[in-house]
């Protein structure tokens, strides 16, 4: 519009804001790579953390189902311990047909041992537009070069 700033009536944008928060964690540590990360999930229940707000995600065998349509910001944060590793990483995998999963976000790091234990942390995320809660889902993958590398889990933090 040739640089003309248009006015948007408040009635078109009111009522937004965060309507759902759901925080999950791994309850136990494990070694090696897993695809998908299918077990030992729990909703954060350690006070004073907020495990959820609004509608809740559901999880079955590591597959997360969204409670309603909308825009979701999905984070994956992982911690690793071990010796020298060329790579440790995580992926957020998504499906739009409730069957075929594709990598939507990926992050890798490495571990260079400087004592015992040595740690590495990674974070990746995606903004996902959920228009079909039956077919659009998310799951996670963990990769480590060394099968003895530990992905850290805890039922209290």
XYZ file of C-alpha atoms in Angstrom:
157
model
C 0.000 0.000 0.000
C 2.794 2.455 -0.885
C 3.940 2.625 2.733
C 0.522 3.477 4.176
C 0.090 2.011 7.667
C -3.333 0.402 8.050
C -5.341 0.346 11.275
C -6.441 -3.046 12.653
C -9.515 -2.985 14.847
C -8.960 -4.469 18.332
C -11.901 -6.844 17.810
C -9.722 -8.825 15.369
C -6.866 -9.423 17.803
C -8.369 -9.465 21.310
C -8.494 -12.550 23.479
C -5.111 -14.015 22.426
C -2.377 -15.003 24.830
C -1.123 -18.319 26.124
C -3.888 -20.877 26.600
C -1.884 -24.099 27.044
C 1.430 -24.951 28.689
C 2.473 -28.551 29.275
C 5.900 -29.505 30.621
C 7.185 -33.088 30.465
C 10.455 -34.714 31.527
C 12.297 -38.018 31.445
C 12.143 -39.815 34.787
C 15.294 -41.908 34.330
C 18.602 -41.732 32.516
C 19.469 -44.112 29.684
C 22.432 -44.872 27.452
C 22.785 -44.794 23.686
C 20.417 -43.661 20.953
C 16.623 -44.106 20.869
C 14.089 -43.506 18.115
C 11.541 -42.582 19.213
C 12.088 -41.640 22.840
C 9.161 -43.817 23.869
C 9.279 -44.405 27.628
C 9.816 -42.875 31.066
C 7.886 -39.657 30.375
C 6.046 -37.766 33.117
C 4.457 -34.364 33.462
C 6.545 -32.116 35.702
C 5.070 -32.375 39.210
C 7.866 -30.868 41.315
C 6.677 -27.774 43.185
C 6.759 -24.854 42.511
C 6.983 -25.685 38.796
C 3.837 -25.476 36.694
C 3.390 -28.872 35.040
C 0.549 -27.645 32.901
C -1.848 -24.772 32.342
C -5.047 -25.106 30.370
C -5.624 -28.210 28.273
C -3.157 -31.071 28.599
C -1.172 -32.934 25.974
C -1.517 -36.702 26.010
C 1.419 -39.064 25.568
C 1.487 -42.704 24.521
C 4.729 -44.570 23.755
C 6.503 -41.254 23.261
C 3.955 -39.845 20.812
C 2.397 -36.592 21.970
C -1.109 -35.565 20.929
C -2.192 -31.938 21.035
C -5.372 -31.166 23.020
C -6.784 -28.642 20.534
C -5.984 -26.773 17.356
C -3.735 -23.740 17.568
C -0.129 -22.616 17.450
C 2.272 -24.600 19.680
C 5.906 -23.913 20.553
C 7.589 -27.260 21.219
C 10.990 -27.358 22.977
C 13.389 -30.269 23.427
C 16.184 -29.826 25.964
C 18.544 -32.741 26.647
C 21.588 -33.263 28.832
C 24.285 -35.871 28.190
C 27.260 -37.190 30.139
C 30.085 -39.355 28.934
C 33.508 -39.480 27.374
C 34.604 -38.094 24.021
C 31.736 -38.099 21.502
C 31.853 -36.579 18.034
C 28.119 -36.027 18.324
C 25.175 -36.135 20.684
C 21.871 -34.795 19.487
C 18.146 -34.589 19.503
C 15.362 -34.268 16.969
C 11.768 -33.143 17.032
C 9.833 -35.381 14.624
C 6.349 -34.481 13.399
C 3.615 -36.225 11.468
C 0.696 -34.754 9.561
C -0.907 -38.126 8.738
C -0.536 -39.930 12.120
C 1.901 -42.337 10.467
C 4.908 -40.921 8.615
C 7.283 -38.875 10.782
C 9.700 -36.304 9.431
C 12.459 -34.379 11.175
C 11.224 -30.853 11.819
C 14.055 -29.618 14.027
C 17.462 -31.050 14.886
C 20.453 -30.066 16.999
C 23.843 -31.673 17.593
C 26.707 -31.004 19.953
C 29.780 -32.950 21.039
C 31.438 -34.021 24.262
C 35.146 -33.461 24.837
C 36.002 -35.167 28.114
C 37.892 -32.971 30.595
C 37.357 -35.134 33.628
C 34.594 -37.333 34.883
C 31.797 -36.677 34.382
C 31.738 -34.303 31.417
C 28.405 -32.859 30.263
C 26.854 -31.529 27.076
C 23.440 -29.893 26.712
C 21.322 -29.234 23.636
C 18.095 -27.379 22.925
C 15.970 -27.279 19.781
C 12.437 -26.088 19.132
C 9.720 -25.655 16.533
C 6.543 -23.631 16.199
C 3.832 -25.998 15.002
C 0.449 -24.945 13.541
C -1.953 -27.671 14.658
C -5.059 -27.763 12.479
C -5.854 -31.502 12.905
C -5.352 -33.026 16.375
C -6.049 -36.532 15.073
C -3.242 -36.604 12.515
C -0.680 -33.995 13.619
C 1.546 -35.293 16.411
C 5.074 -34.924 17.712
C 7.745 -37.286 19.042
C 11.453 -37.071 19.843
C 14.681 -38.846 18.870
C 17.968 -38.977 20.791
C 21.281 -39.816 19.094
C 24.735 -40.438 20.520
C 27.890 -41.565 18.754
C 28.950 -43.698 21.736
C 26.409 -46.292 22.909
C 27.696 -45.776 26.468
C 26.808 -42.074 26.551
C 24.109 -41.243 29.103
C 21.076 -39.080 28.348
C 20.172 -37.596 31.731
C 16.718 -38.021 33.259
C 15.280 -37.341 36.706
C 11.888 -37.553 38.359
C 12.604 -34.490 40.502
C 14.273 -31.927 38.206
